[in-house]
Amino acid sequence: SLSPKSIFGKKGEGLGEFFKPYSLTTKGDYLFVTDLGSQRIQILKINPDGSLSPKSIFGKKGEGLGEFNSPYALTTKGDYLFVADTANSRIQVLEIKH
């Protein structure tokens, strides 16, 4: 069963804010979230009590390396994050730096 714990974030484009969060994946103590409205990925720290803390933002709208146009789905394998950059018709591979 599930029990409500907490809520994180609000509408906006700053750190810890979202404009259309869509997909989530984890690696270790970090949660990666695609934000369709802001064309970026937000990285959050998962705290021991299950709460979230904002860590950093990556990306912006565009067609270059590290730029997105509708980043929908994402997953991790090892030290790599794979992002379905849908409107750019591609998959971006990002290295996760520790």
Backbone as JSON, one array per atom type, in Angstrom:
{
  "sequence": "SLSPKSIFGKKGEGLGEFFKPYSLTTKGDYLFVTDLGSQRIQILKINPDGSLSPKSIFGKKGEGLGEFNSPYALTTKGDYLFVADTANSRIQVLEIKH",
  "N": [[0.84, -1.19, 0.0], [0.3, 2.37, -0.26], [1.33, 5.46, 1.27], [0.72, 8.88, 1.75], [3.45, 11.16, 1.63], [5.1, 13.54, 1.02], [5.26, 16.65, -0.85], [6.93, 18.07, -3.62], [8.29, 20.91, -5.2], [7.06, 23.5, -7.47], [5.1, 25.46, -9.78], [7.04, 26.93, -12.3], [10.21, 28.19, -13.55], [12.62, 28.03, -12.28], [15.26, 26.65, -10.17], [14.18, 23.7, -8.71], [11.62, 24.12, -9.53], [8.93, 23.5, -11.83], [7.65, 23.23, -15.19], [6.14, 21.45, -16.65], [6.59, 18.67, -15.71], [7.6, 15.44, -16.77], [8.84, 12.79, -17.2], [10.6, 10.39, -15.15], [13.62, 9.15, -13.65], [16.0, 7.25, -11.74], [19.29, 7.33, -10.24], [21.35, 5.99, -8.01], [21.36, 8.15, -5.29], [19.98, 10.13, -6.62], [17.44, 11.84, -8.49], [16.28, 12.17, -11.71], [14.55, 14.38, -13.78], [12.52, 15.01, -16.55], [11.54, 18.08, -17.99], [9.14, 19.22, -19.81], [7.98, 21.73, -20.51], [10.02, 23.56, -20.02], [12.09, 22.55, -21.46], [14.28, 20.97, -20.49], [16.37, 19.15, -18.12], [15.96, 18.31, -14.8], [17.83, 17.85, -11.83], [17.53, 16.17, -8.86], [18.19, 15.66, -5.4], [17.72, 12.75, -3.54], [16.78, 12.53, -0.35], [17.61, 10.84, 2.8], [15.2, 10.59, 4.27], [13.32, 10.45, 2.31], [12.48, 12.84, 1.26], [12.94, 15.5, -1.17], [15.63, 17.43, -2.58], [16.61, 20.28, -4.43], [19.15, 20.04, -6.91], [20.53, 20.58, -9.45], [20.15, 22.06, -12.77], [19.9, 21.07, -16.15], [20.45, 21.74, -19.57], [18.65, 23.29, -22.34], [16.27, 24.82, -24.62], [16.71, 23.84, -27.96], [18.74, 22.66, -30.76], [21.28, 21.66, -30.58], [24.06, 19.85, -29.08], [23.3, 18.8, -25.85], [21.07, 20.35, -25.79], [17.49, 20.54, -25.96], [14.33, 19.51, -27.4], [11.38, 18.95, -26.49], [12.01, 16.85, -24.37], [11.19, 13.75, -23.58], [11.22, 10.89, -22.45], [13.48, 9.15, -20.21], [16.35, 7.28, -19.11], [18.75, 5.45, -17.12], [21.99, 3.94, -17.36], [24.68, 2.54, -15.94], [27.09, 5.07, -15.82], [25.69, 6.77, -17.49], [23.13, 8.8, -18.9], [20.27, 8.47, -20.77], [18.34, 10.17, -23.07], [15.22, 10.64, -24.57], [14.86, 12.76, -27.0], [12.44, 14.05, -28.26], [11.08, 15.89, -30.22], [13.29, 16.67, -31.63], [13.92, 14.37, -32.86], [15.73, 12.29, -31.9], [18.08, 10.5, -29.76], [19.69, 11.53, -26.92], [22.82, 11.11, -25.35], [24.08, 11.41, -22.22], [26.76, 11.99, -20.0], [26.98, 11.11, -16.63], [28.38, 12.92, -14.17], [30.21, 12.52, -11.22]],
  "CA": [[0.0, 0.0, 0.0], [1.0, 3.65, -0.3], [0.95, 6.45, 2.26], [1.23, 10.19, 1.35], [4.65, 11.55, 2.38], [5.41, 14.95, 0.84], [5.15, 17.24, -2.2], [8.1, 18.88, -3.93], [8.24, 21.75, -6.39], [5.92, 24.36, -7.79], [5.16, 25.91, -11.17], [8.03, 27.95, -12.55], [11.35, 27.76, -14.35], [13.83, 28.08, -11.47], [15.69, 25.4, -9.54], [13.11, 23.16, -7.87], [10.33, 24.49, -10.12], [8.65, 22.75, -13.05], [6.62, 23.75, -16.06], [5.48, 20.26, -17.18], [7.43, 17.49, -15.47], [7.02, 14.34, -17.53], [9.41, 11.46, -16.98], [11.52, 10.3, -14.02], [14.46, 7.98, -13.45], [16.93, 7.45, -10.63], [20.62, 6.71, -10.19], [21.81, 6.21, -6.65], [20.54, 9.07, -4.49], [19.54, 11.25, -7.46], [16.26, 11.7, -9.32], [16.36, 12.98, -12.93], [13.18, 14.68, -14.21], [12.39, 15.82, -17.76], [10.59, 19.18, -17.85], [8.78, 19.54, -21.19], [7.72, 23.16, -20.69], [11.27, 24.32, -19.95], [13.05, 21.89, -22.35], [15.48, 20.73, -19.68], [16.35, 18.07, -17.14], [16.27, 18.79, -13.46], [18.43, 16.82, -11.01], [17.15, 16.34, -7.47], [18.79, 14.73, -4.44], [16.76, 12.02, -2.72], [17.29, 12.51, 1.02], [17.32, 9.59, 3.52], [13.81, 10.54, 4.72], [12.45, 10.41, 1.14], [12.22, 14.18, 0.73], [13.79, 15.88, -2.3], [16.31, 18.72, -2.55], [17.08, 20.63, -5.77], [20.6, 19.94, -7.08], [20.95, 21.37, -10.61], [19.35, 22.06, -14.0], [20.73, 20.86, -17.32], [19.83, 21.85, -20.88], [17.79, 24.39, -22.76], [15.66, 24.55, -25.91], [17.59, 23.97, -29.1], [19.04, 21.47, -31.55], [22.67, 21.28, -30.37], [24.39, 18.89, -28.02], [22.88, 19.32, -24.55], [19.84, 21.14, -25.97], [16.35, 19.64, -26.13], [13.04, 19.95, -27.9], [10.47, 17.94, -25.94], [12.65, 15.68, -23.77], [10.12, 12.97, -22.97], [11.59, 9.78, -21.58], [14.9, 9.03, -19.9], [16.76, 6.14, -18.31], [20.18, 5.42, -16.85], [22.76, 2.69, -17.38], [26.02, 2.92, -15.5], [27.26, 6.52, -15.64], [25.1, 7.46, -18.63], [21.71, 9.13, -18.93], [19.78, 8.44, -22.15], [17.16, 11.03, -23.13], [14.47, 10.7, -25.82], [14.69, 14.17, -27.38], [11.4, 13.69, -29.21], [10.85, 16.8, -31.36], [14.54, 16.7, -32.4], [14.01, 13.03, -33.47], [17.02, 11.69, -31.55], [18.38, 10.12, -28.38], [20.93, 12.14, -26.43], [23.53, 10.36, -24.33], [24.76, 12.34, -21.33], [27.55, 11.34, -18.97], [26.7, 11.57, -15.27], [29.64, 13.19, -13.45], [30.01, 12.4, -9.76]],
  "C": [[0.88, 1.25, 0.0], [0.47, 4.59, 0.78], [1.52, 7.8, 1.82], [2.38, 10.63, 2.25], [4.93, 13.04, 2.27], [5.17, 15.37, -0.6], [6.37, 18.1, -2.4], [7.84, 19.68, -5.2], [7.0, 22.6, -6.49], [6.09, 24.8, -9.23], [6.17, 27.04, -11.31], [9.19, 27.38, -13.35], [12.67, 27.84, -13.58], [14.19, 26.7, -10.93], [14.61, 24.93, -8.57], [11.72, 23.51, -8.35], [10.18, 23.77, -11.46], [7.57, 23.45, -13.87], [5.93, 22.64, -16.84], [6.42, 19.08, -16.98], [6.79, 16.27, -16.12], [7.55, 12.97, -17.13], [10.45, 11.51, -15.86], [12.4, 9.05, -14.14], [15.43, 8.29, -12.32], [18.28, 6.82, -10.93], [21.15, 7.03, -8.8], [20.84, 7.08, -5.88], [20.0, 10.24, -5.3], [18.34, 10.87, -8.31], [16.42, 12.67, -10.49], [14.94, 13.15, -13.46], [13.22, 15.49, -15.51], [11.31, 16.86, -17.51], [10.27, 19.68, -19.26], [8.61, 21.03, -21.43], [8.98, 24.0, -20.72], [12.37, 23.71, -20.81], [14.38, 21.59, -21.64], [15.3, 19.49, -18.82], [16.72, 18.67, -15.79], [16.8, 17.6, -12.63], [18.13, 17.15, -9.54], [17.85, 15.3, -6.61], [17.67, 14.08, -3.65], [17.38, 11.88, -1.32], [16.9, 11.21, 1.72], [15.87, 9.46, 3.98], [12.81, 10.53, 3.55], [12.12, 11.78, 0.56], [13.21, 14.47, -0.4], [14.4, 17.25, -2.1], [16.79, 19.03, -3.97], [18.6, 20.6, -5.83], [21.07, 20.81, -8.25], [19.96, 21.22, -11.76], [20.31, 21.88, -15.16], [19.89, 21.04, -18.58], [19.01, 23.1, -21.08], [17.21, 24.02, -24.11], [16.68, 24.77, -27.03], [17.82, 22.65, -29.79], [20.47, 20.97, -31.36], [22.83, 20.23, -29.29], [24.04, 19.52, -26.66], [21.67, 20.23, -24.62], [18.71, 20.18, -26.34], [15.17, 20.34, -26.79], [12.07, 18.81, -27.58], [11.2, 16.69, -25.44], [11.62, 14.86, -22.99], [10.61, 11.93, -21.97], [13.08, 9.77, -21.32], [15.12, 7.79, -19.06], [18.26, 6.21, -18.08], [20.71, 4.01, -17.04], [24.18, 3.08, -17.03], [26.08, 4.42, -15.24], [26.68, 7.33, -16.8], [23.61, 7.64, -18.46], [21.3, 9.21, -20.39], [18.44, 9.18, -22.18], [16.52, 10.96, -24.51], [14.13, 12.16, -26.09], [13.72, 14.19, -28.57], [11.26, 14.61, -30.41], [12.13, 17.03, -32.18], [14.82, 15.34, -33.06], [15.34, 12.34, -33.19], [17.04, 11.24, -30.1], [19.68, 10.83, -28.02], [21.5, 11.27, -25.32], [24.35, 11.37, -23.53], [25.55, 11.56, -20.29], [27.23, 11.96, -17.62], [28.04, 11.7, -14.55], [29.35, 13.17, -11.97], [30.7, 13.51, -9.04]]
}
